[in-house]
Amino acid sequence: MGAIGGIWRWRHNPLRRGTDLAEAWVALSALLLVCLVAPVVGSLAGGAAQDALQRSVREQHASRHEVTATVVRTARAASLEADPEAATGREARTRVLAGWTAPDGTARHGTVLSGLESPHRGDRFGIWTDAHGRLVARPLDAATATTHAVLAGLGAALLTAGAVEGGRRVIMWRMVRRRYAGWDRAWDRAGPDWGRTGAGS
């Protein structure tokens, strides 16, 4: 708003310098770019991220299968561990030796993290595998993918706004340096006689 006020204030002012009006126009242009271009860039980036992430969600849900595993025994030196894929990242999991049947019908077994606090032989719990029964991470859910896409769009908009503001600052810095250089040249021309007006020297 200061840029608009600056342009209006200097429009017909007899003390207006060309640089004053130019600086106001640069500020107004930067403001318009931040208000109009940054949201468009953020929206496009967020939309592209959303498409890619939702495609990944569909692919993961098509290729990963939740199967039921049965506890054979608690793994040696079993301890509670945090599940990095849990919603909060703090869900306690216990390492156990378990067996399960793969989607292709083959029997599998191995050491896995279970959601059981005190697992016993025969307890059952869910795990995620690929089509051949190999353990895989839980597939990404659509809501989390949307959150990531929104954050990507917001980040792109902020980066665009930052780039515009950085460009405005560089332009203003160069304009101020040019103005100071002009003042120095004018002072060099007038300097020797500035205090002796009308002295004839």
Short mmCIF file of C-alpha atoms in Angstrom, two decimals:
data_model
loop_
_atom_site.label_atom_id
_atom_site.label_comp_id
_atom_site.label_asym_id
_atom_site.label_seq_id
_atom_site.Cartn_x
_atom_site.Cartn_y
_atom_site.Cartn_z
CA MET A 1 0.00 0.00 0.00
CA GLY A 2 2.96 2.27 0.62
CA ALA A 3 3.98 1.82 -3.01
CA ILE A 4 0.57 2.94 -4.26
CA GLY A 5 0.62 5.91 -1.90
CA GLY A 6 4.13 6.78 -3.06
CA ILE A 7 3.12 6.81 -6.72
CA TRP A 8 0.03 8.91 -6.02
CA ARG A 9 1.93 11.34 -3.78
CA TRP A 10 4.73 11.91 -6.30
CA ARG A 11 2.55 12.09 -9.43
CA HIS A 12 2.41 15.89 -9.71
CA ASN A 13 4.87 16.94 -7.01
CA PRO A 14 7.34 19.55 -8.33
CA LEU A 15 10.07 18.06 -6.12
CA ARG A 16 9.61 14.64 -7.67
CA ARG A 17 12.71 13.04 -9.10
CA GLY A 18 12.59 10.35 -11.74
CA THR A 19 14.15 7.91 -9.29
CA ASP A 20 11.40 8.52 -6.75
CA LEU A 21 8.71 7.50 -9.21
CA ALA A 22 10.80 4.57 -10.45
CA GLU A 23 11.28 3.26 -6.90
CA ALA A 24 7.55 3.49 -6.25
CA TRP A 25 6.79 1.59 -9.47
CA VAL A 26 9.32 -1.11 -8.57
CA ALA A 27 7.71 -1.52 -5.15
CA LEU A 28 4.21 -1.67 -6.67
CA SER A 29 5.30 -4.21 -9.28
CA ALA A 30 6.86 -6.39 -6.58
CA LEU A 31 3.67 -6.17 -4.51
CA LEU A 32 1.53 -7.22 -7.47
CA LEU A 33 3.87 -10.12 -8.26
CA VAL A 34 3.74 -11.34 -4.65
CA CYS A 35 -0.06 -11.02 -4.50
CA LEU A 36 -0.84 -12.47 -7.93
CA VAL A 37 2.04 -14.63 -9.20
CA ALA A 38 3.13 -16.32 -5.95
CA PRO A 39 -0.32 -17.85 -5.29
CA VAL A 40 -0.53 -19.09 -8.88
CA VAL A 41 2.92 -20.69 -8.65
CA GLY A 42 1.97 -22.25 -5.30
CA SER A 43 -1.28 -23.57 -6.71
CA LEU A 44 0.44 -25.10 -9.75
CA ALA A 45 3.19 -26.67 -7.63
CA GLY A 46 0.67 -28.00 -5.12
CA GLY A 47 -1.51 -29.40 -7.90
CA ALA A 48 1.45 -31.15 -9.52
CA ALA A 49 2.55 -32.57 -6.16
CA GLN A 50 -1.00 -33.71 -5.42
CA ASP A 51 -1.26 -35.54 -8.74
CA ALA A 52 2.10 -37.27 -8.26
CA LEU A 53 1.44 -38.19 -4.62
CA GLN A 54 -2.08 -39.49 -5.25
CA ARG A 55 -0.74 -41.59 -8.15
CA SER A 56 1.87 -42.96 -5.72
CA VAL A 57 -0.88 -43.69 -3.18
CA ARG A 58 -2.85 -45.68 -5.78
CA GLU A 59 0.25 -47.60 -6.90
CA GLN A 60 1.24 -48.44 -3.32
CA HIS A 61 -2.25 -49.62 -2.40
CA ALA A 62 -2.32 -51.78 -5.54
CA SER A 63 1.08 -53.38 -4.88
CA ARG A 64 1.05 -53.71 -1.08
CA HIS A 65 -1.15 -56.06 0.87
CA GLU A 66 -2.05 -56.25 4.54
CA VAL A 67 -1.77 -59.81 5.81
CA THR A 68 -2.13 -61.39 9.25
CA ALA A 69 1.06 -62.59 10.94
CA THR A 70 1.21 -65.01 13.87
CA VAL A 71 3.75 -64.68 16.66
CA VAL A 72 6.12 -67.66 16.85
CA ARG A 73 8.18 -66.25 19.69
CA THR A 74 9.55 -62.99 21.00
CA ALA A 75 12.82 -62.03 19.32
CA ARG A 76 15.99 -62.19 21.39
CA ALA A 77 16.62 -59.00 23.36
CA ALA A 78 13.18 -57.79 22.37
CA SER A 79 12.42 -54.24 23.37
CA LEU A 80 9.79 -51.65 22.68
CA GLU A 81 10.67 -49.48 19.69
CA ALA A 82 9.03 -46.43 18.17
CA ASP A 83 7.31 -47.03 14.86
CA PRO A 84 8.51 -44.31 12.45
CA GLU A 85 5.53 -44.96 10.17
CA ALA A 86 2.90 -44.53 12.87
CA ALA A 87 0.75 -41.41 12.73
CA THR A 88 2.44 -39.86 15.76
CA GLY A 89 5.83 -41.52 15.35
CA ARG A 90 5.61 -42.63 19.02
CA GLU A 91 3.58 -45.83 18.78
CA ALA A 92 5.40 -48.59 20.67
CA ARG A 93 6.21 -51.75 18.71
CA THR A 94 7.80 -55.03 19.84
CA ARG A 95 10.20 -57.08 17.70
CA VAL A 96 8.99 -60.68 17.31
CA LEU A 97 9.63 -63.73 15.15
CA ALA A 98 6.42 -64.32 13.21
CA GLY A 99 5.02 -66.36 10.35
CA TRP A 100 2.55 -65.29 7.66
CA THR A 101 1.09 -66.38 4.35
CA ALA A 102 1.99 -64.21 1.35
CA PRO A 103 -0.70 -63.06 -1.11
CA ASP A 104 0.72 -65.58 -3.61
CA GLY A 105 0.07 -68.39 -1.09
CA THR A 106 3.65 -69.06 0.03
CA ALA A 107 4.50 -69.39 3.74
CA ARG A 108 6.89 -66.79 5.10
CA HIS A 109 8.52 -66.07 8.43
CA GLY A 110 10.92 -63.50 9.82
CA THR A 111 11.56 -60.90 12.48
CA VAL A 112 9.04 -58.07 12.37
CA LEU A 113 7.77 -55.23 14.52
CA SER A 114 4.37 -55.95 16.01
CA GLY A 115 1.89 -53.60 17.63
CA LEU A 116 1.54 -55.97 20.58
CA GLU A 117 2.76 -54.66 23.93
CA SER A 118 3.39 -58.11 25.42
CA PRO A 119 3.30 -60.64 22.57
CA HIS A 120 2.77 -64.35 23.22
CA ARG A 121 3.05 -67.34 20.93
CA GLY A 122 -0.05 -67.53 18.71
CA ASP A 123 -0.97 -63.82 18.94
CA ARG A 124 -1.97 -62.34 15.60
CA PHE A 125 -1.34 -58.88 14.14
CA GLY A 126 -1.31 -57.16 10.76
CA ILE A 127 1.73 -56.49 8.58
CA TRP A 128 2.21 -55.13 5.06
CA THR A 129 3.89 -57.17 2.31
CA ASP A 130 4.33 -57.09 -1.43
CA ALA A 131 2.74 -59.71 -3.69
CA HIS A 132 5.52 -62.21 -2.85
CA GLY A 133 5.26 -61.80 0.91
CA ARG A 134 8.30 -59.57 1.42
CA LEU A 135 7.87 -56.99 4.16
CA VAL A 136 7.19 -53.44 2.97
CA ALA A 137 6.27 -50.16 4.60
CA ARG A 138 2.66 -49.23 5.19
CA PRO A 139 1.29 -47.51 2.04
CA LEU A 140 0.88 -43.76 2.06
CA ASP A 141 -2.69 -42.69 2.75
CA ALA A 142 -4.55 -40.09 0.67
CA ALA A 143 -4.92 -37.58 3.52
CA THR A 144 -1.18 -37.55 4.25
CA ALA A 145 -0.44 -37.16 0.53
CA THR A 146 -2.80 -34.17 0.37
CA THR A 147 -1.09 -32.60 3.39
CA HIS A 148 2.30 -32.98 1.72
CA ALA A 149 0.95 -31.46 -1.49
CA VAL A 150 -0.46 -28.46 0.39
CA LEU A 151 2.90 -27.94 2.11
CA ALA A 152 4.68 -28.18 -1.24
CA GLY A 153 2.37 -25.54 -2.74
CA LEU A 154 2.81 -23.26 0.25
CA GLY A 155 6.57 -23.66 0.08
CA ALA A 156 6.60 -22.83 -3.65
CA ALA A 157 4.49 -19.71 -3.03
CA LEU A 158 6.80 -18.55 -0.23
CA LEU A 159 9.90 -19.18 -2.34
CA THR A 160 8.38 -17.17 -5.19
CA ALA A 161 7.50 -14.31 -2.85
CA GLY A 162 11.02 -14.44 -1.39
CA ALA A 163 12.57 -14.35 -4.87
CA VAL A 164 10.42 -11.34 -5.84
CA GLU A 165 11.36 -9.51 -2.65
CA GLY A 166 15.02 -10.37 -3.18
CA GLY A 167 14.82 -9.03 -6.75
CA ARG A 168 13.14 -5.83 -5.51
CA ARG A 169 15.88 -5.29 -2.93
CA VAL A 170 18.62 -5.79 -5.53
CA ILE A 171 16.95 -3.34 -7.93
CA MET A 172 16.47 -0.77 -5.16
CA TRP A 173 20.08 -1.18 -4.05
CA ARG A 174 21.34 -0.56 -7.58
CA MET A 175 19.05 2.49 -7.97
CA VAL A 176 20.26 3.96 -4.68
CA ARG A 177 23.90 3.40 -5.64
CA ARG A 178 23.27 5.09 -9.00
CA ARG A 179 21.61 8.03 -7.22
CA TYR A 180 24.56 8.37 -4.83
CA ALA A 181 26.97 8.23 -7.76
CA GLY A 182 25.00 11.03 -9.46
CA TRP A 183 25.15 13.11 -6.28
CA ASP A 184 28.90 12.54 -6.09
CA ARG A 185 29.34 13.74 -9.66
CA ALA A 186 27.17 16.82 -9.01
CA TRP A 187 29.13 17.57 -5.85
CA ASP A 188 32.44 17.24 -7.71
CA ARG A 189 31.21 19.81 -10.24
CA ALA A 190 29.86 22.27 -7.66
CA GLY A 191 32.16 21.51 -4.75
CA PRO A 192 35.04 23.96 -5.32
CA ASP A 193 32.70 27.01 -5.49
CA TRP A 194 29.90 25.99 -3.11
CA GLY A 195 30.78 28.60 -0.47
CA ARG A 196 31.87 31.44 -2.73
CA THR A 197 28.82 32.24 -4.83
CA GLY A 198 29.25 35.60 -6.57
CA ALA A 199 32.89 35.90 -5.54
CA GLY A 200 33.96 35.85 -9.18
CA SER A 201 36.36 33.00 -8.69
#
